[in-house]
Amino acid sequence: MINVLLVDDHELVRTGIRKILDEVKGLKVIGEAKTGEEAVQFCRKVEPNVVLMDMNMPGIGGLEATKKIIRYAPDVKVIVLTVYCTDPIPTKVMQIGAAGYLTKGAGPDEMINAIRAVHSGQRYITPEIAQQMALSQFKSPDENPFSSLSERELQIMLMITRGEKVPDISQQLVLSTKTINSYRYRMFDKLNVGNDVELTHLAIRHGMLKTEVL
């Protein structure tokens, strides 16, 4: 039996996925979480075999939650299931140790195959994303300036562009506001922007900012 934890801040999404997985022999949803913090706490108490992790959630978000789960429960396989399909996000996610990357456009069969694949020790990436990642090594950094960001800078960028303020980010990441602002201004320099509004506009132009309907 493959035990699965669903992590998404939208109840309707979790309900839909649970309904799909409950009908599959050999898969069992053993829990749900609506924030990254809840997911980390769950995995420290009860280790699922596989976590389906959304990226864009309130709080620490899916990127930080994935890092923490891998650190505290290295046997747990995390599949990021998200609307983000533009590099460098998929590359950063896989670099921190995620076992899989699926877009929310994937069908039920692909999701089930991905769960089984990572549980067996393989890594799974949606084919279109895998192709994009393979081709990205031939692209100029100028094509997507966000490729120059470090993992932490990318994480803070995602939090800023979804409207979170520095004190909140500081609290959620357990870093000082001074440290957050250091990352923030370093980002501004790398991306040649002057403030959070310009950062958000740049993120939209390069497909780094997604508004999820569900």
PDB file of C-alpha atoms in Angstrom:
ATOM      1  CA  MET A   1       0.000   0.000   0.000  1.00  0.00           C
ATOM      2  CA  ILE A   2       1.284   3.453  -0.946  1.00  0.00           C
ATOM      3  CA  ASN A   3       0.244   6.002   1.678  1.00  0.00           C
ATOM      4  CA  VAL A   4      -0.244   9.511   0.285  1.00  0.00           C
ATOM      5  CA  LEU A   5      -0.477  12.961   1.885  1.00  0.00           C
ATOM      6  CA  LEU A   6      -2.317  15.683  -0.076  1.00  0.00           C
ATOM      7  CA  VAL A   7      -1.081  19.255   0.400  1.00  0.00           C
ATOM      8  CA  ASP A   8      -3.037  22.108  -1.193  1.00  0.00           C
ATOM      9  CA  ASP A   9      -4.684  25.204   0.250  1.00  0.00           C
ATOM     10  CA  HIS A  10      -7.831  24.602  -1.811  1.00  0.00           C
ATOM     11  CA  GLU A  11     -10.205  22.070  -0.288  1.00  0.00           C
ATOM     12  CA  LEU A  12     -11.872  21.437  -3.640  1.00  0.00           C
ATOM     13  CA  VAL A  13      -8.531  20.382  -5.159  1.00  0.00           C
ATOM     14  CA  ARG A  14      -7.774  18.039  -2.264  1.00  0.00           C
ATOM     15  CA  THR A  15     -11.264  16.544  -2.443  1.00  0.00           C
ATOM     16  CA  GLY A  16     -10.956  15.925  -6.175  1.00  0.00           C
ATOM     17  CA  ILE A  17      -7.573  14.242  -5.898  1.00  0.00           C
ATOM     18  CA  ARG A  18      -8.696  12.156  -2.925  1.00  0.00           C
ATOM     19  CA  LYS A  19     -11.695  10.944  -4.909  1.00  0.00           C
ATOM     20  CA  ILE A  20      -9.416   9.859  -7.760  1.00  0.00           C
ATOM     21  CA  LEU A  21      -6.877   8.103  -5.534  1.00  0.00           C
ATOM     22  CA  ASP A  22      -9.485   6.391  -3.346  1.00  0.00           C
ATOM     23  CA  GLU A  23     -10.590   4.424  -6.399  1.00  0.00           C
ATOM     24  CA  VAL A  24      -7.076   3.131  -7.168  1.00  0.00           C
ATOM     25  CA  LYS A  25      -6.034  -0.192  -5.728  1.00  0.00           C
ATOM     26  CA  GLY A  26      -2.810   0.021  -3.764  1.00  0.00           C
ATOM     27  CA  LEU A  27      -3.095   3.769  -3.012  1.00  0.00           C
ATOM     28  CA  LYS A  28      -4.438   5.290   0.183  1.00  0.00           C
ATOM     29  CA  VAL A  29      -4.778   8.947   1.172  1.00  0.00           C
ATOM     30  CA  ILE A  30      -3.797   9.043   4.866  1.00  0.00           C
ATOM     31  CA  GLY A  31      -3.982  12.788   5.394  1.00  0.00           C
ATOM     32  CA  GLU A  32      -4.500  16.273   4.035  1.00  0.00           C
ATOM     33  CA  ALA A  33      -2.812  19.599   4.744  1.00  0.00           C
ATOM     34  CA  LYS A  34      -3.665  23.095   3.573  1.00  0.00           C
ATOM     35  CA  THR A  35      -0.300  24.747   4.324  1.00  0.00           C
ATOM     36  CA  GLY A  36       3.352  23.834   4.086  1.00  0.00           C
ATOM     37  CA  GLU A  37       3.639  24.092   7.867  1.00  0.00           C
ATOM     38  CA  GLU A  38       0.878  21.513   8.348  1.00  0.00           C
ATOM     39  CA  ALA A  39       2.539  19.196   5.839  1.00  0.00           C
ATOM     40  CA  VAL A  40       5.885  19.340   7.653  1.00  0.00           C
ATOM     41  CA  GLN A  41       4.237  18.668  11.025  1.00  0.00           C
ATOM     42  CA  PHE A  42       2.299  15.723   9.596  1.00  0.00           C
ATOM     43  CA  CYS A  43       5.423  14.149   8.078  1.00  0.00           C
ATOM     44  CA  ARG A  44       7.345  14.488  11.340  1.00  0.00           C
ATOM     45  CA  LYS A  45       4.633  12.501  13.133  1.00  0.00           C
ATOM     46  CA  VAL A  46       3.397  10.084  10.479  1.00  0.00           C
ATOM     47  CA  GLU A  47       5.597   9.451   7.471  1.00  0.00           C
ATOM     48  CA  PRO A  48       3.567   8.969   4.283  1.00  0.00           C
ATOM     49  CA  ASN A  49       5.234   7.224   1.374  1.00  0.00           C
ATOM     50  CA  VAL A  50       4.417  10.033  -1.062  1.00  0.00           C
ATOM     51  CA  VAL A  51       3.437  13.686  -0.654  1.00  0.00           C
ATOM     52  CA  LEU A  52       1.580  15.557  -3.408  1.00  0.00           C
ATOM     53  CA  MET A  53       2.728  19.117  -2.724  1.00  0.00           C
ATOM     54  CA  ASP A  54       1.271  22.343  -4.073  1.00  0.00           C
ATOM     55  CA  MET A  55       3.782  25.192  -4.526  1.00  0.00           C
ATOM     56  CA  ASN A  56       1.688  28.321  -4.121  1.00  0.00           C
ATOM     57  CA  MET A  57       0.232  28.335  -0.592  1.00  0.00           C
ATOM     58  CA  PRO A  58       0.051  30.788   2.288  1.00  0.00           C
ATOM     59  CA  GLY A  59       2.899  30.606   4.786  1.00  0.00           C
ATOM     60  CA  ILE A  60       6.209  28.963   3.940  1.00  0.00           C
ATOM     61  CA  GLY A  61       4.850  27.594   0.661  1.00  0.00           C
ATOM     62  CA  GLY A  62       5.641  24.352  -1.108  1.00  0.00           C
ATOM     63  CA  LEU A  63       9.323  24.969  -1.825  1.00  0.00           C
ATOM     64  CA  GLU A  64      10.322  25.431   1.822  1.00  0.00           C
ATOM     65  CA  ALA A  65       7.962  22.674   2.955  1.00  0.00           C
ATOM     66  CA  THR A  66       9.542  20.262   0.482  1.00  0.00           C
ATOM     67  CA  LYS A  67      13.023  21.124   1.785  1.00  0.00           C
ATOM     68  CA  LYS A  68      11.967  20.577   5.386  1.00  0.00           C
ATOM     69  CA  ILE A  69      10.209  17.273   4.700  1.00  0.00           C
ATOM     70  CA  ILE A  70      13.245  15.941   2.842  1.00  0.00           C
ATOM     71  CA  ARG A  71      15.454  17.022   5.756  1.00  0.00           C
ATOM     72  CA  TYR A  72      13.286  15.569   8.532  1.00  0.00           C
ATOM     73  CA  ALA A  73      11.882  12.536   6.701  1.00  0.00           C
ATOM     74  CA  PRO A  74      14.279  11.592   3.892  1.00  0.00           C
ATOM     75  CA  ASP A  75      12.363   8.417   3.021  1.00  0.00           C
ATOM     76  CA  VAL A  76       9.262  10.429   2.067  1.00  0.00           C
ATOM     77  CA  LYS A  77       8.971  11.074  -1.666  1.00  0.00           C
ATOM     78  CA  VAL A  78       7.652  14.530  -2.576  1.00  0.00           C
ATOM     79  CA  ILE A  79       5.921  15.194  -5.895  1.00  0.00           C
ATOM     80  CA  VAL A  80       5.318  18.867  -6.550  1.00  0.00           C
ATOM     81  CA  LEU A  81       1.910  19.316  -8.205  1.00  0.00           C
ATOM     82  CA  THR A  82       1.576  22.906  -9.376  1.00  0.00           C
ATOM     83  CA  VAL A  83       0.554  25.421 -12.022  1.00  0.00           C
ATOM     84  CA  TYR A  84       4.167  26.600 -12.354  1.00  0.00           C
ATOM     85  CA  CYS A  85       5.598  25.284 -15.614  1.00  0.00           C
ATOM     86  CA  THR A  86       8.332  27.839 -16.337  1.00  0.00           C
ATOM     87  CA  ASP A  87      11.960  27.217 -15.511  1.00  0.00           C
ATOM     88  CA  PRO A  88      13.841  27.860 -13.235  1.00  0.00           C
ATOM     89  CA  ILE A  89      11.154  26.751 -10.777  1.00  0.00           C
ATOM     90  CA  PRO A  90      11.046  23.082 -11.894  1.00  0.00           C
ATOM     91  CA  THR A  91      14.856  22.911 -11.898  1.00  0.00           C
ATOM     92  CA  LYS A  92      15.129  24.399  -8.394  1.00  0.00           C
ATOM     93  CA  VAL A  93      12.447  22.032  -7.101  1.00  0.00           C
ATOM     94  CA  MET A  94      14.264  18.978  -8.404  1.00  0.00           C
ATOM     95  CA  GLN A  95      17.625  20.281  -7.177  1.00  0.00           C
ATOM     96  CA  ILE A  96      16.408  20.437  -3.579  1.00  0.00           C
ATOM     97  CA  GLY A  97      15.485  16.761  -3.752  1.00  0.00           C
ATOM     98  CA  ALA A  98      11.880  16.476  -4.889  1.00  0.00           C
ATOM     99  CA  ALA A  99      11.124  13.093  -6.429  1.00  0.00           C
ATOM    100  CA  GLY A 100       8.687  14.386  -9.013  1.00  0.00           C
ATOM    101  CA  TYR A 101       7.235  17.429 -10.751  1.00  0.00           C
ATOM    102  CA  LEU A 102       3.719  17.485 -12.206  1.00  0.00           C
ATOM    103  CA  THR A 103       1.682  20.356 -13.552  1.00  0.00           C
ATOM    104  CA  LYS A 104      -1.971  20.621 -12.625  1.00  0.00           C
ATOM    105  CA  GLY A 105      -2.765  20.020 -16.273  1.00  0.00           C
ATOM    106  CA  ALA A 106      -1.708  16.399 -15.849  1.00  0.00           C
ATOM    107  CA  GLY A 107      -4.406  13.736 -16.123  1.00  0.00           C
ATOM    108  CA  PRO A 108      -5.342  11.240 -13.390  1.00  0.00           C
ATOM    109  CA  ASP A 109      -3.416   8.402 -15.057  1.00  0.00           C
ATOM    110  CA  GLU A 110      -0.227  10.443 -15.191  1.00  0.00           C
ATOM    111  CA  MET A 111      -0.588  11.421 -11.530  1.00  0.00           C
ATOM    112  CA  ILE A 112      -1.092   7.781 -10.515  1.00  0.00           C
ATOM    113  CA  ASN A 113       1.877   6.673 -12.620  1.00  0.00           C
ATOM    114  CA  ALA A 114       4.024   9.388 -11.048  1.00  0.00           C
ATOM    115  CA  ILE A 115       3.096   8.262  -7.523  1.00  0.00           C
ATOM    116  CA  ARG A 116       3.969   4.659  -8.321  1.00  0.00           C
ATOM    117  CA  ALA A 117       7.198   5.668 -10.062  1.00  0.00           C
ATOM    118  CA  VAL A 118       8.592   7.749  -7.191  1.00  0.00           C
ATOM    119  CA  HIS A 119       7.525   5.145  -4.646  1.00  0.00           C
ATOM    120  CA  SER A 120       9.607   2.591  -6.558  1.00  0.00           C
ATOM    121  CA  GLY A 121      12.639   4.861  -6.380  1.00  0.00           C
ATOM    122  CA  GLN A 122      12.411   6.594  -9.757  1.00  0.00           C
ATOM    123  CA  ARG A 123      12.025  10.301 -10.435  1.00  0.00           C
ATOM    124  CA  TYR A 124       9.129  11.572 -12.499  1.00  0.00           C
ATOM    125  CA  ILE A 125       8.813  14.849 -14.399  1.00  0.00           C
ATOM    126  CA  THR A 126       5.920  15.799 -16.683  1.00  0.00           C
ATOM    127  CA  PRO A 127       7.313  15.251 -20.216  1.00  0.00           C
ATOM    128  CA  GLU A 128       6.794  18.863 -21.356  1.00  0.00           C
ATOM    129  CA  ILE A 129       8.623  20.138 -18.262  1.00  0.00           C
ATOM    130  CA  ALA A 130      11.432  17.615 -18.709  1.00  0.00           C
ATOM    131  CA  GLN A 131      11.916  18.807 -22.285  1.00  0.00           C
ATOM    132  CA  GLN A 132      11.925  22.438 -21.184  1.00  0.00           C
ATOM    133  CA  MET A 133      14.510  21.683 -18.490  1.00  0.00           C
ATOM    134  CA  ALA A 134      16.713  19.878 -20.998  1.00  0.00           C
ATOM    135  CA  LEU A 135      16.551  22.779 -23.453  1.00  0.00           C
ATOM    136  CA  SER A 136      17.090  25.461 -20.787  1.00  0.00           C
ATOM    137  CA  GLN A 137      20.819  24.670 -20.626  1.00  0.00           C
ATOM    138  CA  PHE A 138      21.146  26.027 -24.159  1.00  0.00           C
ATOM    139  CA  LYS A 139      19.328  29.280 -23.413  1.00  0.00           C
ATOM    140  CA  SER A 140      20.983  32.579 -22.653  1.00  0.00           C
ATOM    141  CA  PRO A 141      20.480  33.812 -19.045  1.00  0.00           C
ATOM    142  CA  ASP A 142      18.988  36.947 -20.582  1.00  0.00           C
ATOM    143  CA  GLU A 143      15.993  34.922 -21.798  1.00  0.00           C
ATOM    144  CA  ASN A 144      14.806  34.442 -18.217  1.00  0.00           C
ATOM    145  CA  PRO A 145      16.610  36.618 -15.656  1.00  0.00           C
ATOM    146  CA  PHE A 146      15.051  34.601 -12.824  1.00  0.00           C
ATOM    147  CA  SER A 147      17.487  31.792 -13.665  1.00  0.00           C
ATOM    148  CA  SER A 148      20.158  33.856 -11.921  1.00  0.00           C
ATOM    149  CA  LEU A 149      18.376  33.657  -8.559  1.00  0.00           C
ATOM    150  CA  SER A 150      19.470  31.320  -5.808  1.00  0.00           C
ATOM    151  CA  GLU A 151      17.001  28.879  -4.313  1.00  0.00           C
ATOM    152  CA  ARG A 152      16.346  31.175  -1.314  1.00  0.00           C
ATOM    153  CA  GLU A 153      16.009  34.253  -3.521  1.00  0.00           C
ATOM    154  CA  LEU A 154      13.517  32.424  -5.734  1.00  0.00           C
ATOM    155  CA  GLN A 155      11.525  31.372  -2.695  1.00  0.00           C
ATOM    156  CA  ILE A 156      11.379  34.924  -1.326  1.00  0.00           C
ATOM    157  CA  MET A 157      10.501  36.253  -4.792  1.00  0.00           C
ATOM    158  CA  LEU A 158       7.488  33.923  -4.944  1.00  0.00           C
ATOM    159  CA  MET A 159       6.358  35.068  -1.492  1.00  0.00           C
ATOM    160  CA  ILE A 160       6.748  38.770  -2.324  1.00  0.00           C
ATOM    161  CA  THR A 161       4.900  38.468  -5.633  1.00  0.00           C
ATOM    162  CA  ARG A 162       1.933  36.845  -3.944  1.00  0.00           C
ATOM    163  CA  GLY A 163       1.669  39.881  -1.680  1.00  0.00           C
ATOM    164  CA  GLU A 164       3.420  38.824   1.512  1.00  0.00           C
ATOM    165  CA  LYS A 165       5.261  41.494   3.504  1.00  0.00           C
ATOM    166  CA  VAL A 166       8.838  41.305   4.783  1.00  0.00           C
ATOM    167  CA  PRO A 167       7.880  40.884   8.500  1.00  0.00           C
ATOM    168  CA  ASP A 168       5.560  37.981   7.590  1.00  0.00           C
ATOM    169  CA  ILE A 169       8.188  36.341   5.387  1.00  0.00           C
ATOM    170  CA  SER A 170      10.716  36.785   8.176  1.00  0.00           C
ATOM    171  CA  GLN A 171       8.452  35.029  10.666  1.00  0.00           C
ATOM    172  CA  GLN A 172       7.536  32.180   8.338  1.00  0.00           C
ATOM    173  CA  LEU A 173      11.114  31.431   7.262  1.00  0.00           C
ATOM    174  CA  VAL A 174      12.549  32.047  10.751  1.00  0.00           C
ATOM    175  CA  LEU A 175      14.981  34.611   9.391  1.00  0.00           C
ATOM    176  CA  SER A 176      15.532  38.196  10.515  1.00  0.00           C
ATOM    177  CA  THR A 177      13.912  41.026   8.574  1.00  0.00           C
ATOM    178  CA  LYS A 178      17.439  42.277   7.873  1.00  0.00           C
ATOM    179  CA  THR A 179      18.303  38.953   6.230  1.00  0.00           C
ATOM    180  CA  ILE A 180      15.095  38.949   4.175  1.00  0.00           C
ATOM    181  CA  ASN A 181      15.790  42.468   2.981  1.00  0.00           C
ATOM    182  CA  SER A 182      19.358  41.501   2.081  1.00  0.00           C
ATOM    183  CA  TYR A 183      18.011  38.740  -0.164  1.00  0.00           C
ATOM    184  CA  ARG A 184      15.385  41.123  -1.496  1.00  0.00           C
ATOM    185  CA  TYR A 185      17.836  43.850  -2.508  1.00  0.00           C
ATOM    186  CA  ARG A 186      20.216  41.275  -3.970  1.00  0.00           C
ATOM    187  CA  MET A 187      17.307  40.073  -6.118  1.00  0.00           C
ATOM    188  CA  PHE A 188      16.555  43.620  -7.194  1.00  0.00           C
ATOM    189  CA  ASP A 189      20.176  44.040  -8.333  1.00  0.00           C
ATOM    190  CA  LYS A 190      20.217  40.752 -10.257  1.00  0.00           C
ATOM    191  CA  LEU A 191      16.897  41.459 -11.947  1.00  0.00           C
ATOM    192  CA  ASN A 192      17.469  45.193 -12.454  1.00  0.00           C
ATOM    193  CA  VAL A 193      14.259  46.236 -10.686  1.00  0.00           C
ATOM    194  CA  GLY A 194      13.769  48.892  -8.047  1.00  0.00           C
ATOM    195  CA  ASN A 195      10.878  47.699  -5.913  1.00  0.00           C
ATOM    196  CA  ASP A 196       8.307  44.973  -5.261  1.00  0.00           C
ATOM    197  CA  VAL A 197       5.892  46.297  -7.899  1.00  0.00           C
ATOM    198  CA  GLU A 198       8.549  46.171 -10.625  1.00  0.00           C
ATOM    199  CA  LEU A 199       9.526  42.695  -9.416  1.00  0.00           C
ATOM    200  CA  THR A 200       5.918  41.529  -9.735  1.00  0.00           C
ATOM    201  CA  HIS A 201       5.560  42.982 -13.236  1.00  0.00           C
ATOM    202  CA  LEU A 202       8.778  41.245 -14.322  1.00  0.00           C
ATOM    203  CA  ALA A 203       7.559  37.957 -12.841  1.00  0.00           C
ATOM    204  CA  ILE A 204       4.316  38.242 -14.818  1.00  0.00           C
ATOM    205  CA  ARG A 205       6.180  38.943 -18.074  1.00  0.00           C
ATOM    206  CA  HIS A 206       8.327  35.840 -17.654  1.00  0.00           C
ATOM    207  CA  GLY A 207       5.521  33.520 -16.577  1.00  0.00           C
ATOM    208  CA  MET A 208       6.780  33.254 -12.999  1.00  0.00           C
ATOM    209  CA  LEU A 209       3.616  34.490 -11.362  1.00  0.00           C
ATOM    210  CA  LYS A 210       0.543  32.304 -11.574  1.00  0.00           C
ATOM    211  CA  THR A 211      -2.978  32.948 -10.345  1.00  0.00           C
ATOM    212  CA  GLU A 212      -4.562  29.651  -9.434  1.00  0.00           C
ATOM    213  CA  VAL A 213      -8.301  29.357  -9.910  1.00  0.00           C
ATOM    214  CA  LEU A 214      -8.243  26.228  -7.718  1.00  0.00           C
TER     215      LEU A 214
END
